mmCIF file of C-alpha atoms and ligand atoms in Angstrom:
data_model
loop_
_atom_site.group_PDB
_atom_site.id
_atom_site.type_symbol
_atom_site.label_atom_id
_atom_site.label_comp_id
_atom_site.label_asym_id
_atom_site.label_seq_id
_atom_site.Cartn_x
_atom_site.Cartn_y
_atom_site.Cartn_z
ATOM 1 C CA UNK A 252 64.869 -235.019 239.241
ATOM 2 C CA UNK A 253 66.987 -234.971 236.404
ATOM 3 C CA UNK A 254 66.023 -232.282 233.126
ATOM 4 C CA UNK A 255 65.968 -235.710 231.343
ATOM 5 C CA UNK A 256 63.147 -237.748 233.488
ATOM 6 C CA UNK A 257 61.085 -233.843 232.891
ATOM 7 C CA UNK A 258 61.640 -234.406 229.315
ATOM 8 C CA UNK A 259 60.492 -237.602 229.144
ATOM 9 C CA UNK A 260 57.573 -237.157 231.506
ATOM 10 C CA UNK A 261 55.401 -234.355 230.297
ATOM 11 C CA UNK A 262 52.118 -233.585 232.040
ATOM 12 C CA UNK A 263 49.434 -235.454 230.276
ATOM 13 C CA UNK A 264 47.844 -232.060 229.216
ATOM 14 C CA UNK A 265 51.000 -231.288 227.737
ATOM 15 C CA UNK A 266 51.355 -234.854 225.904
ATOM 16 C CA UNK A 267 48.397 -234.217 224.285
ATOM 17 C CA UNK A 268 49.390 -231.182 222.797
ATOM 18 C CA UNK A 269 52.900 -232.964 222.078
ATOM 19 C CA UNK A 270 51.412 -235.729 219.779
ATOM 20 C CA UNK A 271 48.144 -233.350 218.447
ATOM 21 C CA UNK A 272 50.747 -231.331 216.802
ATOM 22 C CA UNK A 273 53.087 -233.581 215.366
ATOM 23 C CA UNK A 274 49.641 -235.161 213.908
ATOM 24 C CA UNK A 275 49.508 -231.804 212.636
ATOM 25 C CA UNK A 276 53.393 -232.079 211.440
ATOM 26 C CA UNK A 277 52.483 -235.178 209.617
ATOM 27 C CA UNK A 278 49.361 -234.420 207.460
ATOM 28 C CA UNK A 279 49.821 -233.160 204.250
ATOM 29 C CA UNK A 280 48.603 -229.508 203.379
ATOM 30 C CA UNK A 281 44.878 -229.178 202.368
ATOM 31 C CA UNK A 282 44.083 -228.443 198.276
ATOM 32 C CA UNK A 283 42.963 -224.763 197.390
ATOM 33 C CA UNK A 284 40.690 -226.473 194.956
ATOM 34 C CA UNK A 285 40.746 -227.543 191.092
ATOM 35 C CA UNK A 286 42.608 -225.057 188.633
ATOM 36 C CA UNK A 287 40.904 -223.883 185.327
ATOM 37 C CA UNK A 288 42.130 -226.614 182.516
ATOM 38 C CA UNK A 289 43.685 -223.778 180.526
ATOM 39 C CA UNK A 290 45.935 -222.944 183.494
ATOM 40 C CA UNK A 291 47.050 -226.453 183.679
ATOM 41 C CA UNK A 292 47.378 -227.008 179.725
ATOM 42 C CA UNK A 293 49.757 -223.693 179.851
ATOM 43 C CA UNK A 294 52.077 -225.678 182.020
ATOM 44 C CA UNK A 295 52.388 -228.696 180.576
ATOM 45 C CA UNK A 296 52.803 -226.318 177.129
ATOM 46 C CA UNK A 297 55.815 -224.876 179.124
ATOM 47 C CA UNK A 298 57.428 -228.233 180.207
ATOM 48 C CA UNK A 299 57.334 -229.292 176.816
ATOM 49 C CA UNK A 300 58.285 -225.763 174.921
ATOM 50 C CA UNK A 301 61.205 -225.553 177.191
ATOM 51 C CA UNK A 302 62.348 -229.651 176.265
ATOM 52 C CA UNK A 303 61.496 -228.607 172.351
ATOM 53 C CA UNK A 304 63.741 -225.515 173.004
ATOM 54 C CA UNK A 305 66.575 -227.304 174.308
ATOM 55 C CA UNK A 306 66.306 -225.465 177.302
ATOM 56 C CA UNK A 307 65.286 -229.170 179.431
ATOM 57 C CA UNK A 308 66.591 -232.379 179.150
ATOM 58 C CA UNK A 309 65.579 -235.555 181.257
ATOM 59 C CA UNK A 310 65.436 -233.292 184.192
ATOM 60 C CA UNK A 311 64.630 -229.722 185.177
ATOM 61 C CA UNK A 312 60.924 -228.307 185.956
ATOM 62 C CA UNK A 313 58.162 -225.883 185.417
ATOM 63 C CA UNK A 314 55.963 -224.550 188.618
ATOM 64 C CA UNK A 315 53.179 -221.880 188.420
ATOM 65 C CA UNK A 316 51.978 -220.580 191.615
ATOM 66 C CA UNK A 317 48.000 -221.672 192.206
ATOM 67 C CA UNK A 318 45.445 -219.279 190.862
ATOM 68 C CA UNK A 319 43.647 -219.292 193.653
ATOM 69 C CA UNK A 320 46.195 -219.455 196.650
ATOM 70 C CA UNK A 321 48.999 -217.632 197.002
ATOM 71 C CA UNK A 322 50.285 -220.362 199.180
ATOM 72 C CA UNK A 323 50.182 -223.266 197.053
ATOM 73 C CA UNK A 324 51.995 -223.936 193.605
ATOM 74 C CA UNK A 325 51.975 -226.443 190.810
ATOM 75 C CA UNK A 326 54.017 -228.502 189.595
ATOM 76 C CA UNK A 327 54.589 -232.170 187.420
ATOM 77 C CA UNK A 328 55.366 -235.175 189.241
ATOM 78 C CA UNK A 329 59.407 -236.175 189.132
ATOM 79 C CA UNK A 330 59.040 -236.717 184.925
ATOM 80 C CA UNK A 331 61.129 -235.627 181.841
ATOM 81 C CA UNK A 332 59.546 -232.481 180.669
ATOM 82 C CA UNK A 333 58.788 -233.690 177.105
ATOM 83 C CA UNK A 334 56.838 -236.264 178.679
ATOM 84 C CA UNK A 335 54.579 -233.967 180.994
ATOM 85 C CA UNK A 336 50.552 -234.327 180.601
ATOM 86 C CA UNK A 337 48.126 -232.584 182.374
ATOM 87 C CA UNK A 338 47.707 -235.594 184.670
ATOM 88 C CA UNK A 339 51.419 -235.480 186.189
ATOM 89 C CA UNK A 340 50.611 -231.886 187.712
ATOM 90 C CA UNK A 341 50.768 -231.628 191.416
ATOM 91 C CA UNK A 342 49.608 -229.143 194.052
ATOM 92 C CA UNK A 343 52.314 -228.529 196.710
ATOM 93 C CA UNK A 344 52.125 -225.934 199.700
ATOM 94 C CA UNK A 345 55.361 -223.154 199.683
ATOM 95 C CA UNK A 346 57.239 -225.905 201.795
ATOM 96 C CA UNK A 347 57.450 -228.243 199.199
ATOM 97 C CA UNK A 348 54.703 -230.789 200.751
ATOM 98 C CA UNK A 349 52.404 -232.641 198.327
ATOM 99 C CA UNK A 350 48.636 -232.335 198.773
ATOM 100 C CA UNK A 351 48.142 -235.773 197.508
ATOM 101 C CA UNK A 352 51.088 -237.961 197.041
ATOM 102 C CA UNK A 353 49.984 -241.091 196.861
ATOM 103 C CA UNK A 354 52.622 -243.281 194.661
ATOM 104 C CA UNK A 355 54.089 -240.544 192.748
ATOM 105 C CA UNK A 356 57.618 -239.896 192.665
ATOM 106 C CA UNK A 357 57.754 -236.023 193.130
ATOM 107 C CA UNK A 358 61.185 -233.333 192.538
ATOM 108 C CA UNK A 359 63.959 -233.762 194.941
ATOM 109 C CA UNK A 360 64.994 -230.102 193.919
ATOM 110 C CA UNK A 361 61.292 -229.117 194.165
ATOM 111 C CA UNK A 362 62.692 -226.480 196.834
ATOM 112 C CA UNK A 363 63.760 -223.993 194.714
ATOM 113 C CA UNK A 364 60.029 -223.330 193.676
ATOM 114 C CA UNK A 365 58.481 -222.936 197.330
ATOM 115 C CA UNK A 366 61.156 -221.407 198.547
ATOM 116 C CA UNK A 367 61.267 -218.429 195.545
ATOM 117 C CA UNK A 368 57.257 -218.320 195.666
ATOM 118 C CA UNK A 369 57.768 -217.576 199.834
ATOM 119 C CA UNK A 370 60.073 -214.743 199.511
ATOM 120 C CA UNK A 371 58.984 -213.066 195.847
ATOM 121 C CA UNK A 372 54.964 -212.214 195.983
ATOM 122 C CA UNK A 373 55.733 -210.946 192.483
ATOM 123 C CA UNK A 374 56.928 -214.373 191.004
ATOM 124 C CA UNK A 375 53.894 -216.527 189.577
ATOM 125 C CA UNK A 376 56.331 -219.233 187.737
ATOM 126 C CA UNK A 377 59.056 -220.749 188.469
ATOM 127 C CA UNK A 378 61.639 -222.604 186.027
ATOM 128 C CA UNK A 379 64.870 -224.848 186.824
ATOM 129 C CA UNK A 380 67.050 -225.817 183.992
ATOM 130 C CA UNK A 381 70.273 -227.270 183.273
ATOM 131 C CA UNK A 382 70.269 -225.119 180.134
ATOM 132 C CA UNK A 383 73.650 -225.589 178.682
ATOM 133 C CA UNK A 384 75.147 -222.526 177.172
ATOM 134 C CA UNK A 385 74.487 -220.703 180.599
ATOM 135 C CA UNK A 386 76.799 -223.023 182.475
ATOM 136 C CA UNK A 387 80.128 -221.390 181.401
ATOM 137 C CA UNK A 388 78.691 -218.232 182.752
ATOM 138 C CA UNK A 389 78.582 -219.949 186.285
ATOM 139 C CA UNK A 390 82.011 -221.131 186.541
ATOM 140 C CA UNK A 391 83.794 -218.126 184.486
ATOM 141 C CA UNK A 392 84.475 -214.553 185.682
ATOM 142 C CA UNK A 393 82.712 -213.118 182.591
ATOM 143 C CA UNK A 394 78.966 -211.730 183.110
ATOM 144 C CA UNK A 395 75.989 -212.971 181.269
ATOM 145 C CA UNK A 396 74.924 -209.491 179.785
ATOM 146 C CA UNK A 397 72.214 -208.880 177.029
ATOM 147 C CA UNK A 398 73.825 -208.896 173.376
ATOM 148 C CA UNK A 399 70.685 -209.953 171.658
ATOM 149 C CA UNK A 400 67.229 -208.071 171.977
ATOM 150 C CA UNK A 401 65.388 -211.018 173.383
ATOM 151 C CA UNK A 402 67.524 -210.314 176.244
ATOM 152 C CA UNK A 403 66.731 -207.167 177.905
ATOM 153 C CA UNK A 404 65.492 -208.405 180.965
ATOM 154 C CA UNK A 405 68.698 -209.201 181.868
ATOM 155 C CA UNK A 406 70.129 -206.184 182.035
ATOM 156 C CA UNK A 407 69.071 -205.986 185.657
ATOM 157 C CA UNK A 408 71.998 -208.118 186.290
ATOM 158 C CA UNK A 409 72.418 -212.045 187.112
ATOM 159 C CA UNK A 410 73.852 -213.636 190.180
ATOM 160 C CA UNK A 411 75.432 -216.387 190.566
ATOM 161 C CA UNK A 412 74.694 -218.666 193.021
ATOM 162 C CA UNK A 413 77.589 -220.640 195.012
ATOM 163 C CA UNK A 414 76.094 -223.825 196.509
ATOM 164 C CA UNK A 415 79.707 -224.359 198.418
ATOM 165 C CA UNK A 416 79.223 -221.350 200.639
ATOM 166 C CA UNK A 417 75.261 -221.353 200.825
ATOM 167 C CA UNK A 418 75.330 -224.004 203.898
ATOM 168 C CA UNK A 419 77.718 -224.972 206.128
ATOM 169 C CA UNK A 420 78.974 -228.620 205.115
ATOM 170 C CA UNK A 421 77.751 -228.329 201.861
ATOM 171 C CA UNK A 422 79.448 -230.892 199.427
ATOM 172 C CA UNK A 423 76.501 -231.587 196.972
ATOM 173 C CA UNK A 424 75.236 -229.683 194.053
ATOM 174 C CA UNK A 425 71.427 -230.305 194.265
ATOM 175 C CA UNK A 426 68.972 -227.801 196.220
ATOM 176 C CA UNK A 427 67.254 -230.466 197.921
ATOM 177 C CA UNK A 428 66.179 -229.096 200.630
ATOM 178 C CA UNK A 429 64.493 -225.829 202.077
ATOM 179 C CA UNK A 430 67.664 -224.442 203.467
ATOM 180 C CA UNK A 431 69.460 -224.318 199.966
ATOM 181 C CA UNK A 432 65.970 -223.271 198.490
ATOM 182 C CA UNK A 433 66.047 -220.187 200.663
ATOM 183 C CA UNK A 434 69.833 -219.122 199.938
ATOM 184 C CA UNK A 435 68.971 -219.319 196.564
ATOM 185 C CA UNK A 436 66.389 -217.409 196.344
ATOM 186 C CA UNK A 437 68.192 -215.019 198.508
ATOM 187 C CA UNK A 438 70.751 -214.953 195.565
ATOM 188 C CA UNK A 439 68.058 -213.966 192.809
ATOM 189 C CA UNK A 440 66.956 -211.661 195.189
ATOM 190 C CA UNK A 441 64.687 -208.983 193.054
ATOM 191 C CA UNK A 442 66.011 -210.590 189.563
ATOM 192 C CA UNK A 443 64.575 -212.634 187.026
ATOM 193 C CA UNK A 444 67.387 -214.936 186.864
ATOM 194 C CA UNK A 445 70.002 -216.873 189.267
ATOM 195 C CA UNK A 446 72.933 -219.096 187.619
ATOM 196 C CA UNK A 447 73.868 -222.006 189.817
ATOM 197 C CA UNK A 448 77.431 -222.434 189.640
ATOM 198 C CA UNK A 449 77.881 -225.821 187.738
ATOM 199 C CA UNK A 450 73.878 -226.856 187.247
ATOM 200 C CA UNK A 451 71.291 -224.475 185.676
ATOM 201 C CA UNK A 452 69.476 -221.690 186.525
ATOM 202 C CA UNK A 453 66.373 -220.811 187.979
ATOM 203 C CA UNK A 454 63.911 -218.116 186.349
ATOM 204 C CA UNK A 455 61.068 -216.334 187.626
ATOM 205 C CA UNK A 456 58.373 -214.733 186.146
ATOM 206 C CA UNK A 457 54.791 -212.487 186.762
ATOM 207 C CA UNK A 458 53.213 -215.176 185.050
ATOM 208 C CA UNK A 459 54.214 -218.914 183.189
ATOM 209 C CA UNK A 460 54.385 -217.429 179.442
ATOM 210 C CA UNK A 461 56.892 -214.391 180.798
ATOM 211 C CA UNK A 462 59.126 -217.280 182.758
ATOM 212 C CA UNK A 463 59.014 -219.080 179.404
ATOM 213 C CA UNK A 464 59.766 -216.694 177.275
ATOM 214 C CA UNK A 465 62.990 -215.321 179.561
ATOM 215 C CA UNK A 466 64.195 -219.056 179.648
ATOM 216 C CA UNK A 467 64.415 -219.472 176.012
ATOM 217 C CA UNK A 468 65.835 -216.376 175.928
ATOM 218 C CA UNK A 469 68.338 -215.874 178.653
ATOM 219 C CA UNK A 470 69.702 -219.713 177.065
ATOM 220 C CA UNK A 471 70.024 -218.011 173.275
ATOM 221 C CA UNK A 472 72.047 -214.892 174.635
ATOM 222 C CA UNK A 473 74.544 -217.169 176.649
ATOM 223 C CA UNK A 474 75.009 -219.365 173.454
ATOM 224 C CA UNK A 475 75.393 -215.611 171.349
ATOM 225 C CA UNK A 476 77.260 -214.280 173.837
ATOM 226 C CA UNK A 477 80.235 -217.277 174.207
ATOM 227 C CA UNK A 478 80.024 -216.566 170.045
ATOM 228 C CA UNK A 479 81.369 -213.290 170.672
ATOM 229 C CA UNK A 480 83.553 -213.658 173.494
ATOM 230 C CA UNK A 481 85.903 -216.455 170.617
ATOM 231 C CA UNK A 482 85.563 -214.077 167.910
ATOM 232 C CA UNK A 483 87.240 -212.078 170.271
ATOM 233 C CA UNK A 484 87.313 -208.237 171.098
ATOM 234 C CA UNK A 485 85.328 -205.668 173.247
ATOM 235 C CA UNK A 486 81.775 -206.688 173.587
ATOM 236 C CA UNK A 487 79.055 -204.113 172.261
ATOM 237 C CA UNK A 488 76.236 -205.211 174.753
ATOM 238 C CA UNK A 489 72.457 -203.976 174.517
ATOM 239 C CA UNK A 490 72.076 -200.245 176.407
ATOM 240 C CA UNK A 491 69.856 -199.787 179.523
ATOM 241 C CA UNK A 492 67.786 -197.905 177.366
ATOM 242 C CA UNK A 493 67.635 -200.299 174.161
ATOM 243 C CA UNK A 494 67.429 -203.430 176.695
ATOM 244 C CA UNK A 495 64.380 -201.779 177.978
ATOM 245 C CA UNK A 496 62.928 -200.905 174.839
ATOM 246 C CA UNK A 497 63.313 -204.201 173.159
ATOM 247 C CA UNK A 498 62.257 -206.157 176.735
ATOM 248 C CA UNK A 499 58.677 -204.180 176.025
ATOM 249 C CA UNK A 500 57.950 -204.909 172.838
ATOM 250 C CA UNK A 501 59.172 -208.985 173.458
ATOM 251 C CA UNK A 502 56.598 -208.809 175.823
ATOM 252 C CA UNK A 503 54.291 -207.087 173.483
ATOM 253 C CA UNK A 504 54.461 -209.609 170.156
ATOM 254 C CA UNK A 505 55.191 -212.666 172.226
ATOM 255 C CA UNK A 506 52.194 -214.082 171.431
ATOM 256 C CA UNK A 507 53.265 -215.351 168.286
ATOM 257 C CA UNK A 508 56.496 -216.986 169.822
ATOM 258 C CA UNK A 509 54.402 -218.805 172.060
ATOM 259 C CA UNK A 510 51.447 -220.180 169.440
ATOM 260 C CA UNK A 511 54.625 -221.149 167.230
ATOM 261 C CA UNK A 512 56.572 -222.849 170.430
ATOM 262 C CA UNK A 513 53.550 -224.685 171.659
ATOM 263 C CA UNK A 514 52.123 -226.251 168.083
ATOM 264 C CA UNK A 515 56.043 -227.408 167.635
ATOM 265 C CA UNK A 516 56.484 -228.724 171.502
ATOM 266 C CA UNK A 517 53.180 -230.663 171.683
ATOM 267 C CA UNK A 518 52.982 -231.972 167.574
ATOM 268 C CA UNK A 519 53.108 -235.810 169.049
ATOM 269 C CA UNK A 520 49.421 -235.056 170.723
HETATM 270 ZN ZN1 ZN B 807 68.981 -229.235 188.892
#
């Protein structure tokens, strides 16, 4: 008997088992139930701060992991982020599968979400962007380093992630799939921030507001930063000490950023 005919041939027990689990494969993941309407209006609030900011543009999105599972996370259907309402958000398990599809056109880059929320318990949000001033930071030799107090956070450091050498055979620049969603997130290892060589960034944060606020943020200090670097001359960048200082008390009176970003971002309601 050829391995082939075995292959082909299974004992019936064992054919059960064969099509019972890729049932299994096939069925989307189960809900972990209906999120408080505040949760949901703070995400949609984010999509559209982040458009307002001119942190989005047509593309780029805003996840939060789901209050009640740490297993699940949430997320608009495939939409420009100015345009997000309340009903676009999605439930999706950590390997980027809808709960309920139906028609909806969801994120081909959705993987960068699941694939952070797998390997960082810490991380409760998740941003992509294509935020511009961060770009030349990607494809230059120069390091995006706080020179602006809304920027502490960053002086943990930020990697840069190389799409070319993530995957073998890689020629595109999307993370489209889990693979690329886990070398990513292997790049931004314990950071708040990744630059993708050429495309964005991705941002974590302990909650949405936090991921908001260091999106914003780490977008003004690359535009400050380039500033500095033409006017030429050693950089004078933030201190450990002062990064940490000022990262405490952003957190501390961000409140009234967000009130003030929100009313602006969602004054067509
Ligand atoms: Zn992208």
């Amino acid at each position: 008997m050829q391995a082939s005919d075995v292959m082909s041939s299974p004992p019936p027990g064992l054919a059960l088992l064969t099509t019972q689990s890729s049932l299994r494969a096939q069925a989307p993941p189960i809900s972990a139930g209906p999120v408080d309407a505040a949760a949901i209006e703070d995400l949609v609030a984010g999509s559209r701060i982040l458009a307002d900011q001119g942190v989005l543009d047509a593309s780029g999105h805003v996840s939060m992991r789901h209050p009640q599972n740490p297993n699940r996370y949430l997320m608009s259907r495939a939409q420009a982020p100015a345009l997000v309402t309340a009903e676009d958000i999605m439930e999706f398990d950590l390997d980027s599968n809808p709960v309920d599809r139906r028609d909806r056109e969801i994120f081909a880059e959705r993987f960068i979400h699941g694939e952070i929320y797998k390997v960082r318990p810490d991380v409760r949000a998740v941003i992509h962007t294509h935020s511009p001033a961060v770009i030349p930071f990607g494809v230059t030799q120069v390091p995006l380093k706080p020179v602006h107090q809304s920027g502490g956070f960053l002086v943990a450091g930020v990697p840069i992630f190389e799409i070319r050498s993530a995957v073998p055979g890689q020629t595109g620049m999307l993370v489209r799939n889990a693979a690329l969603g886990n070398a990513l997130a292997e790049a931004l290892a314990d950071k708040a921030v990744v630059l993708m060589r050429g495309h964005g960034n991705a941002v974590v944060g302990p909650d949405l507001r936090t991921a908001v606020r260091r999106a914003v943020s780490t977008e003004v200090n690359a535009r400050l930063l380039t500033i500095a670097l033409q006017i030429g001359g050693p950089i004078n960048y933030l201190s450990a000490e002062e990064a940490a200082a000022m990262e405490a008390l952003a957190a501390a009176t961000y409140s009234r950023a967000w009130e003030l970003w929100k009313k602006k971002a969602m004054r067509s309601e």
